[in-house]
Coordinates of C-alpha atoms in Angstrom, one line a residue:
X1 CA 29.2 10.3 -36.0
X2 CA 27.0 9.7 -33.6
X3 CA 26.2 6.4 -31.0
X4 CA 23.1 6.4 -32.3
X5 CA 24.0 7.1 -36.7
X6 CA 25.8 4.1 -35.9
X7 CA 25.5 0.8 -37.6
X8 CA 26.5 -1.8 -35.4
X9 CA 26.4 -4.4 -37.8
X10 CA 28.6 -3.1 -41.1
X11 CA 31.3 -1.9 -38.0
X12 CA 31.4 -5.6 -37.0
X13 CA 31.8 -6.6 -40.6
X14 CA 34.7 -4.2 -41.1
X15 CA 36.2 -5.1 -38.8
X16 CA 36.0 -9.0 -39.6
X17 CA 37.2 -8.6 -43.0
X18 CA 39.9 -6.5 -41.6
X19 CA 41.4 -9.6 -39.1
X20 CA 40.4 -12.3 -42.0
X21 CA 43.3 -10.3 -44.4
X22 CA 45.9 -10.1 -41.4
X23 CA 45.3 -13.1 -40.5
X24 CA 47.2 -16.7 -41.1
X25 CA 46.1 -19.8 -41.7
X26 CA 46.4 -21.1 -37.6
X27 CA 45.4 -18.2 -36.9
X28 CA 42.5 -18.1 -38.6
X29 CA 41.7 -22.2 -37.6
X30 CA 42.3 -21.2 -34.0
X31 CA 39.5 -18.6 -33.7
X32 CA 37.3 -21.1 -35.9
X33 CA 37.6 -23.4 -33.4
X34 CA 37.8 -21.4 -30.0
X35 CA 33.6 -20.1 -30.4
X36 CA 34.0 -17.5 -29.4
X37 CA 33.5 -14.0 -29.9
X38 CA 37.1 -12.4 -31.5
X39 CA 38.3 -10.1 -29.4
X40 CA 40.8 -9.0 -32.6
X41 CA 37.5 -7.9 -33.8
X42 CA 35.8 -6.1 -30.2
X43 CA 38.5 -5.0 -28.6
X44 CA 39.0 -2.0 -31.7
X45 CA 35.4 -2.3 -32.1
X46 CA 35.4 -0.9 -28.6
X47 CA 38.1 1.5 -28.4
X48 CA 35.1 3.0 -31.5
X49 CA 32.5 2.9 -29.4
X50 CA 34.1 4.8 -26.8
X51 CA 35.4 7.2 -28.9
X52 CA 31.8 7.8 -30.4
X53 CA 30.3 7.6 -27.1
X54 CA 32.7 10.2 -25.4
X55 CA 32.5 12.6 -28.2
X56 CA 28.3 11.8 -27.8
X57 CA 29.0 12.9 -23.9
X58 CA 31.3 16.2 -24.8
X59 CA 28.6 17.1 -27.3
X60 CA 26.1 16.6 -24.5
X61 CA 27.1 18.6 -22.3
X62 CA 28.5 21.1 -24.6
X63 CA 24.7 21.4 -25.5
X64 CA 23.0 21.9 -22.4
X65 CA 25.5 23.6 -20.3
X66 CA 24.0 26.3 -23.7
X67 CA 20.5 25.5 -23.0
X68 CA 21.9 26.0 -19.0
X69 CA 22.9 29.9 -20.1
X70 CA 21.0 30.8 -22.1
X71 CA 17.9 29.6 -19.3
X72 CA 20.3 31.4 -17.0
X73 CA 20.2 34.9 -19.2
X74 CA 16.5 34.8 -19.4
X75 CA 15.8 33.6 -15.4
X76 CA 17.9 36.6 -14.8
X77 CA 16.4 38.8 -17.2
X78 CA 13.2 38.2 -15.4
X79 CA 13.7 38.3 -12.1
X80 CA 15.9 41.4 -13.1
X81 CA 11.9 42.9 -13.8
X82 CA 10.2 41.2 -10.9
X83 CA 12.3 42.6 -8.6
X84 CA 11.5 46.5 -9.9
X85 CA 7.9 45.5 -10.0
X86 CA 8.3 44.8 -6.5
X87 CA 10.5 48.1 -5.3
X88 CA 7.3 49.7 -7.6
X89 CA 4.5 48.2 -5.2
X90 CA 6.7 48.2 -1.9
X91 CA 7.2 52.0 -2.5
X92 CA 3.8 53.3 -3.7
X93 CA 2.7 50.8 -0.1
X94 CA 4.9 52.6 2.3
X95 CA 3.4 56.2 0.6
X96 CA -0.5 54.7 1.7
X97 CA 1.0 53.3 5.3
X98 CA 2.8 56.5 6.7
X99 CA -0.5 57.7 5.5
X100 CA -2.6 55.2 7.3
X101 CA -0.1 55.5 10.2
X102 CA -0.4 59.2 10.5
X103 CA -4.0 58.4 10.3
X104 CA -4.3 55.3 13.1
X105 CA -1.6 57.8 15.4
X106 CA -4.0 60.4 15.3
X107 CA -7.6 57.5 15.6
X108 CA -5.6 56.2 18.8
X109 CA -5.4 59.4 20.5
X110 CA -8.7 60.2 20.2
X111 CA -9.8 56.3 21.0
X112 CA -7.3 57.3 24.3
X113 CA -9.8 59.5 25.3
X114 CA -12.6 58.4 24.2
X115 CA -11.8 55.4 26.1
X116 CA -10.9 57.1 29.4
X117 CA -13.8 58.6 29.5
X118 CA -16.5 56.0 28.0
X119 CA -14.7 54.5 31.8
X120 CA -15.1 57.4 34.1
X121 CA -19.0 58.0 33.2
X122 CA -19.2 54.4 33.4
X123 CA -17.3 53.9 36.8
X124 CA -19.5 56.6 37.5
X125 CA -22.9 55.0 36.7
X126 CA -21.4 52.2 38.4
X127 CA -20.8 53.6 41.5
X128 CA -24.0 54.8 42.1
X129 CA -25.3 51.5 41.1
X130 CA -24.3 49.7 43.7
X131 CA -24.8 52.6 46.3
X132 CA -29.2 52.1 45.1
X133 CA -28.2 48.7 45.4
X134 CA -26.8 49.2 49.4
X135 CA -29.3 52.4 49.7
X136 CA -32.6 49.3 49.0
X137 CA -30.5 46.5 50.8
X138 CA -30.4 49.0 54.3
X139 CA -34.3 49.6 53.9
X140 CA -35.2 46.1 53.5
X141 CA -33.4 45.6 56.5
X142 CA -34.5 48.4 57.9
X143 CA -37.7 47.6 56.9
X144 CA -37.1 43.4 58.3
X145 CA -36.4 44.9 61.9
X146 CA -39.8 46.9 62.3
X147 CA -41.7 43.9 61.2
X148 CA -40.1 41.9 63.8
X149 CA -41.0 44.8 66.0
X150 CA -44.4 44.8 65.3
X151 CA -44.6 41.2 64.5
X152 CA -46.8 41.6 61.5
X153 CA -47.3 39.0 58.8
X154 CA -48.7 40.1 55.8
X155 CA -47.3 40.6 52.0
X156 CA -45.5 44.6 51.5
X157 CA -47.3 47.2 50.8
X158 CA -48.8 50.5 52.4
X159 CA -51.0 50.4 55.0
X160 CA -53.8 52.7 55.6
X161 CA -56.0 50.3 58.3
X162 CA -56.6 51.7 61.3
X163 CA -56.3 49.3 63.8
X164 CA -58.7 49.3 67.0
X165 CA -57.3 50.6 70.1
X166 CA -57.2 47.2 72.3
X167 CA -54.0 48.6 73.9
X168 CA -52.9 51.2 76.2
X169 CA -52.3 54.6 75.0
X170 CA -48.6 54.3 74.5
X171 CA -48.2 51.2 72.6
X172 CA -50.7 52.8 70.4
X173 CA -48.8 55.8 69.5
X174 CA -45.4 53.0 69.1
X175 CA -48.0 51.0 66.7
X176 CA -48.8 54.3 64.7
X177 CA -45.2 55.1 64.3
X178 CA -43.7 51.9 63.6
X179 CA -46.5 51.2 60.6
X180 CA -45.8 55.2 59.6
X181 CA -42.1 54.4 59.9
X182 CA -42.4 50.9 57.5
X183 CA -44.8 52.5 55.0
X184 CA -42.3 55.2 53.9
X185 CA -39.4 53.1 53.6
X186 CA -41.9 50.9 51.5
X187 CA -42.2 54.0 49.4
X188 CA -38.6 54.9 49.5
X189 CA -37.8 51.0 48.6
X190 CA -40.0 51.7 45.7
X191 CA -38.6 54.9 44.9
X192 CA -35.0 53.3 44.4
X193 CA -36.3 50.3 42.5
X194 CA -37.6 52.4 40.2
X195 CA -33.8 54.6 40.3
X196 CA -32.0 51.9 40.0
X197 CA -33.7 49.1 37.2
X198 CA -33.3 52.7 35.2
X199 CA -29.6 53.0 35.9
X200 CA -29.0 49.7 35.8
X201 CA -30.0 50.2 32.2
X202 CA -27.6 53.1 31.8
X203 CA -24.8 51.6 32.8
X204 CA -25.5 48.1 30.5
X205 CA -25.4 50.8 27.8
X206 CA -22.2 53.0 29.0
X207 CA -20.7 49.3 29.7
X208 CA -21.3 48.6 25.4
X209 CA -19.5 51.9 24.6
X210 CA -16.5 51.2 26.5
X211 CA -16.7 47.5 25.4
X212 CA -16.8 49.1 21.2
X213 CA -14.5 52.0 21.8
X214 CA -11.7 49.3 23.1
X215 CA -12.4 47.2 20.6
X216 CA -12.0 49.7 18.1
X217 CA -8.6 51.0 20.3
X218 CA -7.6 46.4 20.0
X219 CA -7.9 46.2 16.3
X220 CA -6.1 50.3 15.1
X221 CA -3.2 49.2 17.2
X222 CA -3.4 45.5 15.8
X223 CA -3.3 47.2 12.5
X224 CA -1.2 49.4 13.6
X225 CA 1.2 47.6 14.2
X226 CA 0.8 44.6 11.3
X227 CA 2.0 48.2 9.5
X228 CA 4.9 48.5 11.4
X229 CA 6.6 45.3 10.9
X230 CA 6.0 45.7 7.1
X231 CA 8.0 49.1 7.1
X232 CA 10.3 48.0 9.8
X233 CA 10.5 44.6 9.1
X234 CA 9.5 43.0 5.8
X235 CA 10.1 46.0 3.2
X236 CA 13.8 46.2 4.5
X237 CA 14.3 42.2 4.3
X238 CA 12.9 42.6 0.7
X239 CA 14.9 45.1 0.0
X240 CA 17.7 43.4 1.6
X241 CA 17.2 40.2 -0.6
X242 CA 16.4 42.2 -4.3
X243 CA 19.7 43.8 -3.7
X244 CA 21.3 40.1 -2.8
X245 CA 20.1 38.8 -6.5
X246 CA 21.3 41.8 -7.5
X247 CA 24.3 41.1 -6.7
X248 CA 24.5 38.1 -8.4
X249 CA 23.4 38.3 -11.0
X250 CA 26.4 41.5 -11.7
X251 CA 28.4 38.5 -10.6
X252 CA 27.2 35.8 -12.8
X253 CA 26.9 38.6 -16.2
X254 CA 30.4 39.4 -14.6
X255 CA 31.5 35.8 -15.1
X256 CA 29.3 35.7 -18.6
X257 CA 31.6 38.3 -20.1
X258 CA 34.8 36.7 -19.4
X259 CA 36.6 33.4 -19.2
X260 CA 34.0 31.4 -17.2
X261 CA 35.0 27.9 -16.9
X262 CA 33.7 26.8 -13.5
X263 CA 30.1 27.7 -14.6
X264 CA 29.5 30.9 -12.6
X265 CA 27.0 32.6 -14.5
X266 CA 24.7 30.1 -13.3
X267 CA 23.0 29.9 -10.4
X268 CA 23.6 27.1 -7.8
X269 CA 20.2 25.7 -8.3
X270 CA 20.2 26.1 -12.5
X271 CA 24.6 23.9 -11.7
X272 CA 22.5 21.4 -10.0
X273 CA 19.8 21.0 -11.9
X274 CA 22.6 20.7 -15.4
X275 CA 24.9 18.5 -13.4
X276 CA 21.1 16.1 -13.4
X277 CA 20.5 16.3 -16.7
X278 CA 24.1 15.8 -17.9
X279 CA 24.5 12.4 -15.0
X280 CA 20.8 11.3 -16.9
X281 CA 22.1 11.8 -20.2
X282 CA 25.5 10.2 -19.6
X283 CA 23.8 7.3 -18.3
X284 CA 21.6 6.8 -21.5
X285 CA 24.9 7.2 -23.6
X286 CA 26.8 4.5 -21.8
X287 CA 23.7 2.3 -22.1
X288 CA 23.0 2.9 -25.5
X289 CA 27.2 2.0 -26.1
X290 CA 26.9 -1.1 -23.8
X291 CA 24.0 -2.3 -26.0
X292 CA 26.0 -1.6 -29.3
X293 CA 28.7 -3.7 -28.0
X294 CA 26.4 -6.2 -26.4
X295 CA 25.1 -7.0 -30.4
X296 CA 28.4 -6.3 -31.3
X297 CA 29.6 -9.0 -29.1
X298 CA 26.8 -11.8 -30.2
X299 CA 27.0 -11.7 -33.5
X300 CA 30.9 -11.5 -33.9
X301 CA 31.5 -15.5 -34.1
X302 CA 28.6 -15.6 -37.2
X303 CA 29.9 -12.6 -38.3
X304 CA 32.9 -14.2 -38.5
X305 CA 31.7 -17.4 -40.0
X306 CA 30.2 -16.0 -42.3
X307 CA 33.6 -13.5 -43.9
X308 CA 35.8 -16.1 -43.8
X309 CA 33.5 -18.3 -46.1
X310 CA 32.9 -15.1 -48.2
X311 CA 37.0 -14.9 -48.3
X312 CA 37.5 -18.1 -48.8
X313 CA 35.5 -18.2 -51.6
X314 CA 37.6 -15.7 -53.6
X315 CA 41.6 -16.8 -53.0
X316 CA 43.0 -13.4 -54.2
X317 CA 41.5 -12.0 -50.9
X318 CA 43.8 -14.9 -49.0
X319 CA 46.9 -15.1 -50.5
X320 CA 48.9 -15.3 -46.8
X321 CA 47.5 -18.9 -46.4
X322 CA 47.8 -21.7 -49.2
X323 CA 45.2 -23.6 -51.4
X324 CA 45.3 -26.8 -48.8
X325 CA 45.0 -24.4 -45.4
X326 CA 41.9 -22.8 -48.0
X327 CA 40.2 -26.2 -48.3
X328 CA 41.0 -27.0 -44.4
X329 CA 39.4 -23.5 -43.5
X330 CA 36.1 -24.1 -45.8
X331 CA 36.1 -28.1 -44.1
X332 CA 35.9 -26.4 -41.2
X333 CA 33.6 -23.0 -41.6
X334 CA 30.9 -25.7 -42.9
X335 CA 31.1 -28.0 -39.3
X336 CA 31.4 -24.9 -38.0
X337 CA 28.2 -23.4 -39.5
X338 CA 26.4 -26.4 -38.0
X339 CA 27.5 -26.6 -35.0
X340 CA 27.1 -23.1 -34.6
X341 CA 23.3 -24.0 -35.6
X342 CA 23.4 -26.8 -33.0
X343 CA 24.4 -24.6 -30.4
X344 CA 21.7 -22.3 -30.8
X345 CA 19.5 -25.5 -30.3
X346 CA 21.6 -26.7 -27.8
X347 CA 20.3 -23.2 -26.3
X348 CA 16.9 -23.6 -27.3
X349 CA 17.2 -26.8 -24.8
X350 CA 18.6 -24.8 -21.9
X351 CA 16.2 -22.2 -21.9
X352 CA 13.3 -24.3 -22.5
X353 CA 15.0 -26.8 -19.5
X354 CA 15.1 -23.7 -17.2
X355 CA 11.4 -22.4 -17.8
X356 CA 9.9 -26.3 -17.5
X357 CA 11.9 -26.3 -14.1
X358 CA 10.5 -22.9 -13.1
X359 CA 7.3 -24.2 -14.2
X360 CA 8.1 -27.4 -11.7
X361 CA 9.2 -25.1 -8.8
X362 CA 5.6 -23.1 -9.6
X363 CA 3.4 -26.8 -9.4
X364 CA 5.0 -27.5 -6.3
X365 CA 4.6 -24.1 -4.1
X366 CA 0.9 -24.4 -5.5
X367 CA 0.5 -27.7 -4.6
X368 CA 1.9 -27.1 -1.1
X369 CA -0.8 -24.2 -0.6
X370 CA -3.9 -26.6 -2.1
X371 CA -2.1 -28.7 0.9
X372 CA -2.4 -26.7 3.2
X373 CA -5.9 -25.0 2.1
X374 CA -6.8 -29.0 2.2
X375 CA -5.7 -29.0 6.0
X376 CA -6.7 -25.7 7.0
X377 CA -10.2 -27.0 5.5
X378 CA -10.3 -30.6 7.2
X379 CA -8.8 -29.1 10.3
X380 CA -11.2 -25.7 10.6
X381 CA -14.1 -26.2 12.6
X382 CA -12.7 -29.0 15.1
X383 CA -15.3 -27.8 17.8
X384 CA -18.0 -28.9 15.6
X385 CA -17.0 -32.4 15.0
X386 CA -16.6 -33.0 18.5
X387 CA -20.2 -31.3 19.4
X388 CA -21.8 -33.3 17.0
X389 CA -19.9 -36.3 18.4
X390 CA -21.5 -35.3 22.1
X391 CA -24.8 -34.9 20.4
X392 CA -24.5 -38.1 19.1
X393 CA -23.7 -39.8 22.5
X394 CA -26.3 -37.9 24.1
X395 CA -28.7 -38.5 21.8
X396 CA -27.9 -42.7 22.3
X397 CA -29.0 -42.0 25.7
X398 CA -31.8 -40.2 25.4
X399 CA -33.1 -42.7 22.9
X400 CA -32.4 -45.5 25.7
X401 CA -34.1 -43.3 28.1
X402 CA -37.2 -42.5 26.6
X403 CA -37.8 -46.5 25.5
X404 CA -37.5 -47.6 28.9
X405 CA -39.7 -44.9 30.1
X406 CA -42.0 -46.4 27.2
X407 CA -41.9 -49.9 29.0
X408 CA -42.2 -48.5 32.2
X409 CA -45.7 -46.9 30.6
X410 CA -46.7 -49.8 29.5
X411 CA -46.2 -52.0 32.3
X412 CA -47.6 -48.9 34.5
X413 CA -51.0 -49.3 32.6
X414 CA -51.4 -52.9 32.4
X415 CA -51.3 -53.0 36.5
X416 CA -53.1 -50.2 36.4
X417 CA -56.4 -51.5 34.0
X418 CA -55.7 -54.8 35.8
X419 CA -56.0 -53.4 39.3
X420 CA -59.5 -51.4 38.3
X421 CA -61.2 -54.9 36.6
X422 CA -60.1 -56.1 40.2
X423 CA -61.7 -53.1 41.8
X424 CA -64.9 -53.5 39.7
X425 CA -65.3 -57.2 40.0
X426 CA -64.6 -57.0 44.3
X427 CA -66.6 -54.2 44.5
X428 CA -70.0 -56.5 42.5
X429 CA -69.2 -59.7 44.4
X430 CA -68.8 -57.3 48.1
X431 CA -72.6 -56.2 47.2
X432 CA -73.8 -59.3 46.3
X433 CA -72.6 -61.2 49.0
X434 CA -73.4 -58.6 51.6
X435 CA -70.8 -59.0 54.2
X436 CA -69.2 -56.9 56.0
X437 CA -68.4 -53.6 55.3
X438 CA -64.5 -54.3 55.9
X439 CA -64.3 -55.8 52.5
X440 CA -64.7 -53.0 50.9
X441 CA -61.1 -51.8 51.5
X442 CA -60.0 -54.5 48.7
X443 CA -61.5 -52.7 45.8
X444 CA -60.7 -49.6 47.5
X445 CA -57.3 -50.5 47.1
X446 CA -57.1 -51.9 44.0
X447 CA -59.0 -48.2 42.2
X448 CA -55.9 -46.2 44.9
X449 CA -53.2 -48.7 43.1
X450 CA -55.1 -48.2 39.4
X451 CA -54.7 -44.7 40.0
X452 CA -50.9 -44.9 41.2
X453 CA -50.4 -47.0 38.7
X454 CA -52.1 -44.2 36.0
X455 CA -50.0 -41.7 37.6
X456 CA -46.9 -43.9 37.0
X457 CA -47.6 -43.9 33.5
X458 CA -48.1 -40.5 32.5
X459 CA -44.7 -39.9 34.7
X460 CA -43.2 -41.7 32.5
X461 CA -44.9 -40.5 29.7
X462 CA -43.6 -37.2 30.6
X463 CA -40.6 -38.5 30.8
X464 CA -40.1 -40.6 27.2
X465 CA -41.6 -36.7 25.5
X466 CA -38.8 -34.3 27.1
X467 CA -36.5 -36.9 25.8
X468 CA -38.0 -37.4 22.4
X469 CA -37.7 -33.4 22.8
X470 CA -34.3 -32.5 23.5
X471 CA -33.2 -35.5 20.7
X472 CA -34.9 -33.1 18.5
X473 CA -33.2 -30.0 19.3
X474 CA -29.9 -31.8 19.8
X475 CA -30.6 -33.6 16.0
X476 CA -31.1 -29.7 14.5
X477 CA -28.1 -28.9 15.9
X478 CA -26.1 -31.5 14.5
X479 CA -28.0 -30.3 10.7
X480 CA -26.8 -27.0 11.3
X481 CA -23.2 -28.5 11.8
X482 CA -22.8 -30.9 9.2
X483 CA -24.6 -28.0 6.7
X484 CA -21.4 -25.9 7.9
X485 CA -18.7 -28.6 8.3
X486 CA -20.1 -29.8 4.7
X487 CA -19.4 -26.7 3.1
X488 CA -15.5 -26.7 4.5
X489 CA -15.3 -30.4 3.1
X490 CA -17.0 -29.6 -1.1
X491 CA -14.5 -27.2 -0.7
X492 CA -11.7 -30.3 0.2
X493 CA -13.1 -32.3 -1.7
X494 CA -12.6 -30.3 -4.7
X495 CA -8.9 -29.2 -3.9
X496 CA -8.2 -33.1 -3.0
X497 CA -9.7 -34.5 -6.4
X498 CA -9.5 -31.6 -8.9
X499 CA -7.2 -29.2 -7.7
X500 CA -4.6 -31.1 -6.4
X501 CA -5.6 -34.1 -8.9
X502 CA -4.9 -31.5 -12.0
X503 CA -1.3 -30.3 -10.5
X504 CA -0.1 -33.8 -9.8
X505 CA -0.7 -34.5 -13.8
X506 CA 1.0 -31.5 -14.2
X507 CA 4.2 -32.3 -12.2
X508 CA 4.1 -35.5 -13.3
X509 CA 4.0 -34.4 -16.5
X510 CA 6.4 -31.6 -16.4
X511 CA 9.0 -34.2 -14.7
X512 CA 9.0 -35.9 -17.6
X513 CA 9.3 -33.2 -19.7
X514 CA 12.2 -32.2 -18.1
X515 CA 14.1 -35.6 -18.2
X516 CA 13.3 -35.8 -21.9
X517 CA 15.0 -32.4 -22.1
X518 CA 18.1 -32.8 -19.3
X519 CA 18.4 -36.1 -22.3
X520 CA 17.6 -34.5 -25.8
X521 CA 20.7 -31.6 -24.0
X522 CA 23.3 -34.4 -23.2
X523 CA 22.6 -36.0 -26.8
X524 CA 23.1 -32.2 -27.9
X525 CA 25.9 -31.8 -26.2
X526 CA 27.2 -35.1 -27.2
X527 CA 26.7 -34.8 -31.0
X528 CA 28.7 -31.1 -30.4
X529 CA 31.7 -32.4 -28.6
X530 CA 32.0 -35.1 -31.5
X531 CA 31.2 -32.7 -34.2
X532 CA 33.8 -30.0 -32.5
X533 CA 36.2 -33.1 -32.1
X534 CA 36.3 -33.8 -36.0
X535 CA 36.2 -30.3 -36.6
X536 CA 39.5 -29.9 -34.6
X537 CA 41.2 -33.4 -36.2
X538 CA 40.9 -30.9 -39.4
X539 CA 44.1 -30.1 -40.6
X540 CA 46.8 -29.9 -43.7
X541 CA 49.1 -33.2 -43.8
X542 CA 52.4 -34.0 -45.6
X543 CA 52.1 -35.8 -49.6
X544 CA 54.5 -36.0 -50.3
X545 CA 55.5 -34.8 -54.4
X546 CA 52.5 -34.1 -56.6
X547 CA 52.0 -32.1 -59.8
X548 CA 49.6 -29.5 -58.9
X549 CA 51.3 -27.0 -60.7
X550 CA 51.7 -28.1 -64.3
X551 CA 55.4 -26.7 -65.1
X552 CA 56.4 -26.5 -61.2
X553 CA 58.1 -30.2 -60.4
X554 CA 59.0 -31.7 -57.0
X555 CA 56.3 -29.5 -55.7
X556 CA 54.9 -29.5 -51.3
X557 CA 51.0 -30.4 -51.3
X558 CA 48.9 -30.4 -48.0
X559 CA 46.0 -32.2 -48.4
X560 CA 42.9 -32.0 -45.2
X561 CA 43.2 -34.8 -43.2
X562 CA 39.3 -34.7 -43.2
X563 CA 37.2 -37.4 -45.4
X564 CA 35.4 -35.8 -48.3
X565 CA 32.6 -33.3 -48.1
X566 CA 30.2 -36.6 -49.4
X567 CA 31.0 -37.8 -45.8
X568 CA 29.2 -36.5 -42.9
X569 CA 31.6 -35.3 -40.3
X570 CA 28.9 -36.1 -37.1
X571 CA 26.2 -38.7 -36.7
X572 CA 22.9 -38.0 -38.6
X573 CA 20.1 -36.4 -36.6
X574 CA 17.1 -37.9 -37.5
X575 CA 13.6 -36.2 -35.9
X576 CA 15.4 -34.3 -33.3
X577 CA 17.0 -38.1 -32.1
X578 CA 20.3 -39.1 -32.8
X579 CA 21.9 -42.1 -35.2
X580 CA 25.1 -43.4 -33.5
X581 CA 25.4 -46.3 -35.5
X582 CA 24.9 -49.1 -32.8

């Protein structure tokens, strides 16, 4: 039977029945009170699972090995076909390459000859070209010398004009001779220049031909070396690899036809793949066995309770124990079933307690993160706070300065007004009295004082204006800073008022839940302890003579020491609250 076909519940029940039928009262009572998986049940099941697991592993190994061998046979057959096809292709290529090599050798010889001839032609034309350049250079030198002798400065050209005889006759002959020589050199230079141009065109053409031949030669040599590399290196290496593969296939085939405990019929790559598959499948089987064993361990004690209760309902199945022992076991089974239910509740409480503790840790972590964010929001822009403080202080100084300037301006205007009035009055008085003109200095001085007062008032007005402008600019900067700060403060306020408040509420609620769960768990554990003590106190006691059997006298009867079934074996539980009766 494979592991996948095992019904672990049936096996646990079967093994439990066998243990119950083979055990006496003391063992059955001990198993009940231990409240843990029964090793007498689990050990045979573990051995059985190990046996089936090993059997499945062996079957799996055989199956995977057979499949790997079949795959290797198919791979070898396909590899043989591929090698034969590759050899046929290379043989055909060899024939074509040999033909191409012969053609390339001939072409290279011809190109070698063409290149040599073309190089000779090019060198000859280039030499003639250089000779023409030298000749033209020599003519230019002679022309320069002749012109220096004649001391003329006009553009080159054939000179046909005749100079009036203004010099002695010998000098005239020398002049004419130099002129004729110059004309001859100019004509010669023109002829050589034409020839030089023609020769340059011819040289360029021959140079292109030489370059083309050299390029064709280089390409032919590259192709020649490529083919030689294929025929002398690549093809022999391929042939050697085919030979090695053929030898390996032959070795695998011989191993396949003989006893092959070490799987020599598989290639190293196939063996490695097979090992990986076997290891993976073995892990899966081990996991399956572990899962089944875990299920058996989980259900072992509950199954024992159920099967023992069923066995006690049929005394013929437990003939090895007495009636009183059966009665005691029934009472213990009833108590332990209740205790099992209570243990499940205890387990649920422990699970809830763990979850609540994890939730509380998560809430504390979130609160710590919110506190960090709050600190960041409150201290993220200290320079703006500092700037606003400085601007506020500056505005206070500017406001005081503006108010002082306004006060001074007002005083200056009063002085100007009174001075102007005094000047007008004094002018009228002096004019009316017709006294000395010296007295006109008084209204002039008053007028001057009035003008100075007006200028001073204007200065204070300007100072007040500048202060107000600066205050307005500072206020605008402060408003911008306040907008930026307000964003952070709003976030901080939201964190503080909403998020952190909610977190604190949740933390408080979680801590309260933890206390309640812990209290419930302690109460549940206390009840379990009481019930377990009550179960442990159940036993058989000697009660003297009894007429339990009608046809027997003087029989010894053991009665359970536990209270009757209608009495409570443990404190009552009302709505998850234990009532201890005090």
